[in-house]
Tab-separated table of C-alpha atoms and ligand atoms in Angstrom:
chain	number	residue	atom	x	y	z
V	77	MET	CA	-44.897	68.280	-1.039
V	78	THR	CA	-42.305	70.351	-0.147
V	79	GLU	CA	-41.194	72.360	-2.829
V	80	ARG	CA	-38.411	72.430	-4.478
V	81	PHE	CA	-37.166	76.516	-4.238
V	82	ASP	CA	-38.158	79.501	-2.249
V	83	ALA	CA	-40.343	81.892	-4.786
V	84	VAL	CA	-38.416	85.277	-2.814
V	85	ASP	CA	-34.897	82.965	-3.888
V	86	VAL	CA	-36.199	83.156	-7.514
V	87	ILE	CA	-37.626	86.502	-7.282
V	88	ARG	CA	-34.102	88.025	-5.950
V	89	THR	CA	-32.344	85.973	-8.687
V	90	LYS	CA	-33.490	87.662	-11.637
V	91	ARG	CA	-33.854	90.862	-9.296
V	92	ASP	CA	-29.977	91.044	-9.272
V	93	ARG	CA	-30.360	90.535	-12.725
V	94	GLY	CA	-28.938	86.798	-12.533
V	95	GLU	CA	-30.040	84.075	-14.674
V	96	LEU	CA	-32.793	81.573	-13.597
V	97	SER	CA	-31.076	77.834	-13.925
V	98	ASP	CA	-33.933	75.307	-15.874
V	99	ASP	CA	-35.234	73.910	-12.397
V	100	GLN	CA	-35.969	76.887	-10.945
V	101	ILE	CA	-37.650	78.242	-14.644
V	102	ASP	CA	-39.516	74.419	-14.348
V	103	TRP	CA	-40.431	74.979	-10.853
V	104	VAL	CA	-41.798	78.266	-10.971
V	105	VAL	CA	-43.812	78.146	-13.610
V	106	ASP	CA	-45.652	74.603	-12.164
V	107	ALA	CA	-45.988	75.768	-8.804
V	108	TYR	CA	-47.745	79.670	-9.695
V	109	THR	CA	-49.784	77.611	-12.051
V	110	ARG	CA	-50.665	75.360	-8.884
V	111	GLY	CA	-51.318	78.453	-6.526
V	112	VAL	CA	-48.494	77.729	-4.573
V	113	VAL	CA	-46.364	80.713	-5.622
V	114	ALA	CA	-48.872	84.171	-4.523
V	115	GLU	CA	-49.748	86.041	-7.433
V	116	GLU	CA	-47.693	88.914	-5.501
V	117	GLN	CA	-44.373	86.951	-5.514
V	118	MET	CA	-45.101	86.106	-9.484
V	119	SER	CA	-45.610	89.711	-10.470
V	120	ALA	CA	-42.891	90.417	-8.668
V	121	LEU	CA	-41.268	88.288	-10.650
V	122	ALA	CA	-42.432	89.612	-14.031
V	123	MET	CA	-41.083	93.154	-13.027
V	124	ALA	CA	-37.896	91.598	-12.389
V	125	ILE	CA	-38.098	90.425	-15.636
V	126	LEU	CA	-39.350	92.984	-17.737
V	127	LEU	CA	-36.711	95.321	-16.354
V	128	ASN	CA	-33.807	92.861	-16.319
V	129	GLY	CA	-34.040	90.531	-19.562
V	130	MET	CA	-34.147	86.811	-20.359
V	131	SER	CA	-31.321	84.637	-21.996
V	132	ARG	CA	-32.160	83.104	-24.990
V	133	ARG	CA	-32.049	79.971	-23.115
V	134	GLU	CA	-34.166	80.497	-20.242
V	135	ILE	CA	-36.963	82.619	-22.802
V	136	ALA	CA	-37.057	78.805	-24.183
V	137	ARG	CA	-37.067	77.628	-21.134
V	138	TRP	CA	-39.965	78.900	-19.806
V	139	THR	CA	-41.801	78.183	-23.125
V	140	ALA	CA	-41.502	74.668	-22.460
V	141	ALA	CA	-43.044	74.766	-18.628
V	142	MET	CA	-45.452	77.279	-19.355
V	143	ILE	CA	-46.781	74.391	-22.777
V	144	ALA	CA	-46.097	71.849	-19.536
V	145	THR	CA	-49.106	72.965	-17.550
V	146	GLY	CA	-51.646	72.149	-20.202
V	147	GLU	CA	-52.965	69.938	-22.807
V	148	ARG	CA	-51.564	69.918	-26.260
V	149	MET	CA	-53.735	69.374	-29.434
V	150	ASP	CA	-52.612	66.962	-32.488
V	151	PHE	CA	-53.599	67.712	-35.827
V	152	SER	CA	-51.812	64.401	-37.140
V	153	SER	CA	-55.066	62.829	-38.430
V	154	LEU	CA	-56.197	65.374	-40.514
V	155	SER	CA	-55.669	65.201	-44.501
V	156	ARG	CA	-54.191	68.740	-44.645
V	157	PRO	CA	-51.064	70.546	-43.686
V	158	THR	CA	-51.744	72.765	-41.000
V	159	ALA	CA	-51.127	76.391	-41.113
V	160	ASP	CA	-51.707	79.632	-38.528
V	161	LYS	CA	-51.751	83.097	-38.323
V	162	HIS	CA	-51.097	85.624	-35.085
V	163	SER	CA	-50.521	88.924	-35.115
V	164	THR	CA	-49.572	90.513	-31.984
V	165	GLY	CA	-52.669	92.875	-32.109
V	166	GLY	CA	-53.342	96.153	-33.731
V	167	VAL	CA	-55.867	98.739	-35.150
V	168	GLY	CA	-58.230	97.719	-37.746
V	169	ASP	CA	-56.766	94.135	-37.890
V	170	LYS	CA	-59.211	91.812	-39.283
V	171	ILE	CA	-56.951	90.711	-41.295
V	172	THR	CA	-57.814	86.378	-39.825
V	173	LEU	CA	-61.620	87.046	-41.500
V	174	PRO	CA	-60.213	86.844	-44.889
V	175	LEU	CA	-56.937	84.866	-44.575
V	176	ALA	CA	-58.427	82.234	-42.803
V	177	PRO	CA	-61.212	81.239	-45.693
V	178	LEU	CA	-58.607	82.155	-48.390
V	179	VAL	CA	-55.430	80.217	-47.744
V	180	ALA	CA	-57.840	76.656	-46.203
V	181	THR	CA	-59.302	77.444	-50.182
V	182	PHE	CA	-56.129	76.115	-51.130
V	183	GLY	CA	-56.738	72.369	-48.972
V	184	VAL	CA	-54.325	73.955	-46.454
V	185	ALA	CA	-56.111	73.447	-43.297
V	186	VAL	CA	-56.435	77.112	-40.593
V	187	PRO	CA	-56.747	77.143	-36.858
V	188	GLN	CA	-57.797	80.378	-35.664
V	189	LEU	CA	-57.590	79.913	-31.928
V	190	SER	CA	-58.667	83.449	-31.281
V	191	GLY	CA	-59.334	85.989	-28.465
V	192	ARG	CA	-61.421	88.433	-27.303
V	193	GLY	CA	-60.247	92.252	-27.303
V	194	LEU	CA	-58.814	93.847	-23.840
V	195	GLY	CA	-57.999	97.402	-24.720
V	196	HIS	CA	-57.880	99.095	-27.644
V	197	THR	CA	-57.503	95.747	-29.903
V	198	GLY	CA	-59.719	94.302	-30.959
V	199	GLY	CA	-60.730	90.597	-30.601
V	200	THR	CA	-61.176	88.052	-33.587
V	201	LEU	CA	-63.801	86.114	-31.860
V	202	ASP	CA	-65.884	89.909	-31.048
V	203	LYS	CA	-65.966	90.709	-34.948
V	204	LEU	CA	-66.598	87.382	-35.830
V	205	GLU	CA	-69.301	87.163	-33.212
V	206	ALA	CA	-71.224	90.755	-34.902
V	207	ILE	CA	-71.992	87.501	-37.419
V	208	PRO	CA	-75.953	86.541	-35.897
V	209	GLY	CA	-76.019	82.564	-34.545
V	210	TRP	CA	-71.780	82.658	-34.957
V	211	ARG	CA	-70.469	80.647	-32.390
V	212	ALA	CA	-66.984	80.639	-31.288
V	213	ALA	CA	-67.295	78.021	-28.827
V	214	LEU	CA	-66.027	74.356	-30.255
V	215	SER	CA	-65.553	71.376	-28.823
V	216	ASN	CA	-61.955	70.069	-29.354
V	217	GLU	CA	-63.486	67.144	-32.324
V	218	GLU	CA	-65.863	69.370	-33.578
V	219	MET	CA	-62.818	71.938	-34.496
V	220	LEU	CA	-61.077	69.085	-35.798
V	221	ALA	CA	-64.030	67.909	-38.116
V	222	GLN	CA	-64.426	71.599	-39.273
V	223	LEU	CA	-60.449	72.267	-39.948
V	224	GLU	CA	-60.818	68.144	-42.440
V	225	GLU	CA	-64.464	69.596	-43.959
V	226	VAL	CA	-64.225	73.193	-44.619
V	227	GLY	CA	-60.426	73.427	-44.289
V	228	ALA	CA	-60.826	76.976	-41.947
V	229	VAL	CA	-62.059	77.430	-38.202
V	230	VAL	CA	-62.057	80.399	-36.280
V	231	CYS	CA	-62.724	79.543	-32.484
V	232	GLN	CA	-61.997	80.279	-28.977
V	233	ALA	CA	-58.852	79.227	-27.544
V	234	GLY	CA	-59.585	75.759	-24.647
V	235	SER	CA	-58.645	77.289	-21.383
V	236	GLY	CA	-56.263	73.306	-21.664
V	237	LEU	CA	-53.859	75.165	-23.790
V	238	ALA	CA	-50.727	76.490	-21.679
V	239	PRO	CA	-53.039	77.394	-18.181
V	240	ALA	CA	-49.888	79.171	-17.004
V	241	ASP	CA	-50.723	81.868	-19.342
V	242	ARG	CA	-54.048	82.591	-18.852
V	243	LYS	CA	-53.152	83.329	-15.453
V	244	LEU	CA	-49.759	85.213	-16.346
V	245	TYR	CA	-51.486	87.421	-19.137
V	246	ALA	CA	-54.102	88.641	-16.653
V	247	LEU	CA	-51.434	89.055	-13.980
V	248	ARG	CA	-49.449	91.291	-16.386
V	249	ASP	CA	-52.356	92.954	-17.428
V	250	VAL	CA	-52.621	94.610	-14.152
V	251	THR	CA	-49.247	95.051	-12.873
V	252	GLY	CA	-47.858	97.260	-15.778
V	253	THR	CA	-45.772	94.055	-17.258
V	254	VAL	CA	-47.304	93.289	-20.385
V	255	GLU	CA	-44.922	95.377	-22.326
V	256	SER	CA	-41.542	92.964	-22.089
V	257	ILE	CA	-40.276	91.417	-25.260
V	258	PRO	CA	-39.421	87.762	-23.372
V	259	LEU	CA	-43.293	87.639	-21.450
V	260	ILE	CA	-44.166	88.107	-24.483
V	261	ALA	CA	-43.388	85.837	-26.629
V	262	SER	CA	-43.174	83.189	-24.607
V	263	SER	CA	-46.858	83.832	-24.040
V	264	ILE	CA	-47.734	84.393	-27.799
V	265	MET	CA	-45.619	80.961	-28.595
V	266	SER	CA	-46.277	78.931	-25.492
V	267	LYS	CA	-50.103	78.746	-26.759
V	268	LYS	CA	-48.993	78.468	-30.544
V	269	ILE	CA	-46.613	75.057	-29.861
V	270	ALA	CA	-49.104	73.629	-27.671
V	271	GLU	CA	-51.944	74.058	-30.157
V	272	GLY	CA	-49.165	71.925	-32.605
V	273	THR	CA	-49.634	73.847	-35.927
V	274	GLY	CA	-47.121	72.641	-38.489
V	275	ALA	CA	-46.936	76.348	-39.904
V	276	LEU	CA	-47.033	79.761	-38.287
V	277	VAL	CA	-46.803	83.016	-39.547
V	278	LEU	CA	-45.901	85.996	-37.688
V	279	ASP	CA	-47.546	89.121	-37.993
V	280	VAL	CA	-45.286	91.285	-35.788
V	281	LYS	CA	-47.211	94.845	-35.447
V	282	VAL	CA	-45.130	97.712	-34.760
V	283	GLY	CA	-46.249	101.369	-34.634
V	284	SER	CA	-48.438	103.836	-32.180
V	285	GLY	CA	-50.922	101.485	-32.404
V	286	ALA	CA	-48.838	98.257	-31.285
V	287	PHE	CA	-47.183	96.717	-28.641
V	288	MET	CA	-43.713	97.530	-30.388
V	289	LYS	CA	-43.664	100.955	-31.098
V	290	SER	CA	-39.933	100.858	-32.250
V	291	LEU	CA	-38.602	98.831	-35.038
V	292	ASP	CA	-35.943	97.866	-33.351
V	293	ASP	CA	-38.425	96.067	-30.523
V	294	ALA	CA	-40.411	94.782	-33.238
V	295	ARG	CA	-37.787	93.213	-34.968
V	296	GLU	CA	-36.211	91.784	-31.657
V	297	LEU	CA	-40.076	90.213	-29.888
V	298	ALA	CA	-39.872	89.117	-34.416
V	299	ARG	CA	-36.576	87.273	-33.757
V	300	THR	CA	-37.256	85.690	-30.531
V	301	MET	CA	-41.265	83.995	-31.595
V	302	VAL	CA	-39.253	82.810	-34.882
V	303	ASP	CA	-35.966	80.855	-33.158
V	304	LEU	CA	-39.328	79.818	-30.289
V	305	GLY	CA	-41.044	78.040	-33.334
V	306	THR	CA	-37.874	76.398	-35.195
V	307	ASP	CA	-36.349	74.642	-32.137
V	308	ALA	CA	-39.670	73.138	-31.183
V	309	GLY	CA	-39.735	72.153	-34.820
V	310	VAL	CA	-42.500	74.508	-36.474
V	311	ARG	CA	-41.569	76.513	-39.441
V	312	THR	CA	-42.145	79.960	-38.341
V	313	VAL	CA	-41.284	83.935	-40.466
V	314	ALA	CA	-42.752	86.609	-39.512
V	315	LEU	CA	-43.856	90.166	-41.505
V	316	LEU	CA	-42.583	93.209	-39.319
V	317	THR	CA	-45.982	95.783	-40.512
V	318	ASP	CA	-46.944	98.697	-40.131
V	319	MET	CA	-49.505	99.900	-37.144
V	320	SER	CA	-48.578	103.630	-37.070
V	321	THR	CA	-52.463	103.532	-39.279
V	322	PRO	CA	-55.145	101.243	-38.790
V	323	LEU	CA	-55.884	98.758	-41.227
V	324	GLY	CA	-58.343	99.265	-43.955
V	325	LEU	CA	-60.946	101.906	-43.101
V	326	THR	CA	-62.803	100.407	-40.407
V	327	ALA	CA	-61.955	99.545	-36.661
V	328	GLY	CA	-65.500	97.833	-34.410
V	329	ASN	CA	-66.477	94.566	-34.820
V	330	ALA	CA	-69.518	94.383	-37.566
V	331	LEU	CA	-67.691	97.115	-39.512
V	332	GLU	CA	-64.146	94.949	-39.767
V	333	VAL	CA	-66.656	92.113	-40.908
V	334	ARG	CA	-68.152	94.014	-43.669
V	335	GLU	CA	-65.288	95.390	-44.446
V	336	SER	CA	-63.957	91.819	-44.564
V	337	VAL	CA	-67.088	90.451	-46.827
V	338	GLU	CA	-65.579	93.358	-49.396
V	339	VAL	CA	-62.002	91.935	-49.390
V	340	LEU	CA	-63.913	87.761	-49.968
V	341	ALA	CA	-65.871	89.510	-52.988
V	342	GLY	CA	-62.861	90.912	-54.651
V	343	GLY	CA	-62.599	94.445	-53.306
V	344	GLY	CA	-61.861	95.951	-50.394
V	345	PRO	CA	-59.044	98.483	-49.191
V	346	PRO	CA	-55.443	98.050	-50.333
V	347	ASP	CA	-53.511	97.780	-47.741
V	348	VAL	CA	-56.075	94.921	-46.161
V	349	VAL	CA	-55.939	93.353	-49.949
V	350	ALA	CA	-52.044	93.377	-49.632
V	351	LEU	CA	-51.247	92.397	-46.421
V	352	THR	CA	-53.717	89.235	-46.566
V	353	LEU	CA	-51.603	88.540	-49.863
V	354	ALA	CA	-48.506	88.707	-48.185
V	355	LEU	CA	-49.740	86.449	-45.032
V	356	ALA	CA	-50.921	84.032	-47.209
V	357	ARG	CA	-48.266	83.591	-49.335
V	358	GLU	CA	-45.865	83.071	-46.358
V	359	MET	CA	-48.750	80.459	-45.003
V	360	LEU	CA	-48.936	78.496	-48.374
V	361	ALA	CA	-45.465	78.341	-48.777
V	362	ALA	CA	-44.420	77.205	-44.801
V	363	ALA	CA	-47.328	74.659	-45.682
V	364	GLY	CA	-45.081	73.306	-48.809
V	365	LYS	CA	-47.389	75.405	-51.351
V	366	PRO	CA	-44.851	77.717	-52.967
V	367	ASP	CA	-46.039	78.042	-55.869
V	368	VAL	CA	-49.736	78.626	-55.227
V	369	ASP	CA	-50.647	82.764	-56.162
V	370	PRO	CA	-53.827	82.945	-54.050
V	371	ALA	CA	-55.088	86.874	-55.653
V	372	PRO	CA	-57.127	84.858	-57.665
V	373	ALA	CA	-59.205	83.365	-55.920
V	374	LEU	CA	-60.264	86.533	-54.220
V	375	ALA	CA	-61.533	88.260	-57.496
V	376	ASP	CA	-63.767	84.910	-58.291
V	377	GLY	CA	-65.531	83.813	-55.387
V	378	ARG	CA	-63.290	80.693	-54.148
V	379	ALA	CA	-62.654	82.800	-50.451
V	380	MET	CA	-65.967	83.880	-50.226
V	381	ASP	CA	-67.416	80.251	-51.230
V	382	THR	CA	-64.944	78.926	-47.900
V	383	TRP	CA	-66.643	82.054	-46.054
V	384	ARG	CA	-69.808	80.948	-46.436
V	385	ARG	CA	-69.370	77.372	-45.024
V	386	MET	CA	-66.974	78.653	-42.362
V	387	ILE	CA	-69.609	81.196	-40.778
V	388	ALA	CA	-71.847	78.568	-41.689
V	389	ALA	CA	-70.644	75.428	-40.182
V	390	GLN	CA	-70.591	77.447	-35.987
V	391	GLY	CA	-73.771	78.660	-36.783
V	392	GLY	CA	-73.509	81.643	-38.194
V	393	ASP	CA	-75.906	83.201	-41.559
V	394	PRO	CA	-73.456	84.451	-43.710
V	395	ASP	CA	-76.661	86.400	-45.529
V	396	ALA	CA	-77.711	88.263	-42.725
V	397	PRO	CA	-77.736	91.661	-42.099
V	398	LEU	CA	-74.916	93.114	-39.867
V	399	PRO	CA	-76.209	94.924	-36.674
V	400	VAL	CA	-76.015	98.728	-37.406
V	401	ALA	CA	-75.213	101.224	-34.424
V	402	ARG	CA	-78.250	103.092	-33.362
V	403	HIS	CA	-76.400	106.552	-33.847
V	404	THR	CA	-73.349	108.013	-35.817
V	405	GLU	CA	-71.515	111.144	-35.224
V	406	GLN	CA	-68.820	112.769	-37.893
V	407	VAL	CA	-65.758	113.806	-37.152
V	408	LEU	CA	-64.620	116.845	-40.169
V	409	ALA	CA	-61.180	118.272	-41.531
V	410	PRO	CA	-59.898	121.440	-39.857
V	411	ALA	CA	-58.260	121.873	-42.477
V	412	ASP	CA	-57.690	121.681	-46.687
V	413	GLY	CA	-54.332	119.683	-47.444
V	414	VAL	CA	-52.995	115.984	-47.572
V	415	LEU	CA	-53.343	113.902	-44.583
V	416	VAL	CA	-50.229	112.990	-43.395
V	417	ARG	CA	-51.010	111.317	-40.247
V	418	LEU	CA	-53.635	108.801	-38.855
V	419	ASP	CA	-52.965	107.764	-35.256
V	420	ALA	CA	-53.653	104.125	-35.039
V	421	LEU	CA	-54.288	104.657	-31.436
V	422	ALA	CA	-56.556	107.300	-30.871
V	423	VAL	CA	-58.744	105.596	-33.626
V	424	GLY	CA	-58.377	102.512	-31.567
V	425	VAL	CA	-59.226	104.079	-28.380
V	426	ALA	CA	-61.913	105.904	-29.415
V	427	ALA	CA	-63.513	102.291	-30.835
V	428	TRP	CA	-62.654	101.152	-27.734
V	429	ARG	CA	-64.671	104.155	-26.287
V	430	LEU	CA	-67.609	104.088	-28.805
V	431	GLY	CA	-68.272	100.995	-26.730
V	432	ALA	CA	-66.259	97.818	-29.703
V	433	GLY	CA	-63.973	97.340	-27.061
V	434	ARG	CA	-63.899	96.735	-23.428
V	435	ALA	CA	-62.413	97.631	-20.160
V	436	ARG	CA	-62.882	94.278	-18.140
V	437	ARG	CA	-62.919	91.054	-19.406
V	438	ASP	CA	-66.447	90.819	-18.374
V	439	GLU	CA	-68.049	93.221	-20.293
V	440	ASP	CA	-69.959	92.887	-23.456
V	441	VAL	CA	-69.187	94.813	-26.481
V	442	GLN	CA	-71.522	96.626	-28.774
V	443	ALA	CA	-71.369	94.848	-32.510
V	444	GLY	CA	-72.180	97.917	-34.387
V	445	ALA	CA	-69.919	100.376	-32.505
V	446	GLY	CA	-66.333	101.876	-33.803
V	447	VAL	CA	-64.323	103.962	-36.273
V	448	GLU	CA	-65.024	104.305	-40.205
V	449	MET	CA	-62.522	106.711	-41.742
V	450	HIS	CA	-63.354	108.227	-45.078
V	451	ALA	CA	-59.696	109.329	-45.615
V	452	LYS	CA	-55.953	107.368	-44.960
V	453	PRO	CA	-52.935	108.820	-45.044
V	454	GLY	CA	-51.894	110.519	-48.647
V	455	ALA	CA	-55.155	111.695	-49.588
V	456	VAL	CA	-56.306	115.430	-50.145
V	457	VAL	CA	-58.890	116.400	-48.241
V	458	ARG	CA	-60.778	119.494	-47.591
V	459	ALA	CA	-62.093	121.569	-44.528
V	460	GLY	CA	-65.532	120.606	-43.456
V	461	GLU	CA	-65.686	117.383	-44.913
V	462	PRO	CA	-66.162	113.855	-43.227
V	463	LEU	CA	-62.846	112.256	-42.320
V	464	MET	CA	-64.502	109.704	-40.016
V	465	THR	CA	-67.742	108.540	-38.675
V	466	LEU	CA	-68.154	107.475	-35.664
V	467	HIS	CA	-70.621	105.033	-34.814
V	468	THR	CA	-72.309	104.166	-31.347
V	469	ASP	CA	-75.760	102.738	-29.507
V	470	THR	CA	-74.543	104.775	-26.859
V	471	PRO	CA	-74.147	108.550	-27.862
V	472	GLU	CA	-73.203	110.058	-24.504
V	473	ARG	CA	-69.847	107.851	-25.992
V	474	PHE	CA	-69.508	110.774	-28.563
V	475	GLU	CA	-67.645	113.348	-26.405
V	476	ARG	CA	-65.030	111.204	-24.262
V	477	ALA	CA	-64.351	109.143	-28.544
V	478	LYS	CA	-63.975	112.488	-29.912
V	479	ASP	CA	-61.748	113.633	-27.425
V	480	ALA	CA	-59.004	110.156	-27.566
V	481	LEU	CA	-59.503	111.993	-31.777
V	482	ALA	CA	-58.372	115.582	-30.952
V	483	ASP	CA	-54.784	114.785	-31.703
V	484	ALA	CA	-55.020	112.166	-34.078
V	485	VAL	CA	-54.673	112.963	-38.104
V	486	THR	CA	-51.652	115.950	-39.212
V	487	ILE	CA	-53.232	117.427	-42.633
V	488	ALA	CA	-50.422	119.494	-44.336
V	489	PRO	CA	-50.483	121.619	-47.179
V	490	GLU	CA	-51.550	120.065	-50.420
V	491	GLY	CA	-47.609	119.645	-52.659
V	492	ASP	CA	-46.163	117.943	-49.282
V	493	ARG	CA	-46.336	114.533	-49.854
V	494	ALA	CA	-47.398	112.468	-47.488
V	495	ALA	CA	-44.571	109.561	-46.353
V	496	VAL	CA	-46.954	106.507	-46.904
V	497	GLY	CA	-45.261	103.337	-46.593
V	498	PRO	CA	-45.790	99.890	-47.475
V	499	VAL	CA	-47.585	97.558	-44.995
V	500	VAL	CA	-45.390	94.975	-44.666
V	501	ILE	CA	-42.244	96.692	-43.757
V	502	GLU	CA	-39.814	93.536	-43.889
V	503	ARG	CA	-39.544	89.918	-42.871
V	504	VAL	CA	-38.039	87.694	-40.668
V	505	GLY	CA	-37.528	83.825	-41.704
J	736	LIG	N1	-50.622	88.274	-26.524
J	736	LIG	C1	-50.526	87.844	-26.435
J	736	LIG	O1	-51.229	86.363	-26.580
J	736	LIG	N2	-49.345	87.505	-25.278
J	736	LIG	C2	-48.735	88.223	-24.776
J	736	LIG	O2	-47.748	88.327	-24.253
J	736	LIG	C3	-49.233	89.840	-25.634
J	736	LIG	C4	-49.894	89.692	-26.782
């Protein structure tokens, strides 16, 4: 087959700050997926995009071209409206676990096609795999049946959705080109649009533990994704949420499942409950149920019933004891005072080094490993009291985890007030 363009010309266009034409974009995405554009050529183009950006038209076309490389799912046969949530990833972000069954309790189908963690942010599938028997891989038929019967499904995204993204994301990961707003937005939205959800709520994290460290960047990413979704006919809104400190009191797979079950039982840390409810309200509104208050379903056990059915439908035993790490070690408060900072990135890296995350795609994670926090910003602490408990099966990991936490906390004299902001910072609709 003769090729319509030359990859080097496409790279030069972007390198010299030009705009790529629709035809150039369609070709380069497709040709890369077919293996005609080489990895080194795509990595040069990704770097040129990271450095020089893309126009709104280019981003929309790039997203459409990625969708066109694979299959599209179709939920139109379901009797329920669909709503999905996507988080850009954070430390202790277990929100999908209570949120999916909570929203499904109100007759909305929640298809959560999720991934595994890489680096310091955990993956939802790794968390659920801590539950004995639970399996992530479902066929499209099994997924549709579970959505109709239970309403909520969290499963592995099939390889058929936007295969260009799968290849490109792996390349970006090793070429320093992840942190590009056009590339992140098109990567996330190509998968969400191909998945075929009717409504989408984006949780765009901002702060040390997130891709987006500044509010301006998070706003721009949110706006870009909301526009892409809306233009593709998906009702899309975004919440900008705080990721300067971890969500809740746990970071690590089984530890986070335990905390999610506490939320489903009507308890749990206030920030996890607040974010779960804020996202649930947005999903219900986007699915055509703006007047439903989801909060009572956490208190009265309805969301817990849906959780139990959702876990059991995928082979999991909701009553089985969760795995516990073989070794623990405590990190003590160095001084009396008010905890004014507990850094999300440091806790994420510590949990990862303890074995909760993986450095390579083919590694196994430890179900019981992670960090349990005993205080969050705003709390008064006393010197020598435990601030955190570290969990791992492999105690030689403690030292490196503690290194990651060396500068994780700031304790101010008592009387100073910690600036503890709300978890939801802003809405982009
Ligand atoms: N998540 C994705 O799916 N893609 C990105 O580029 C970043 C986060």
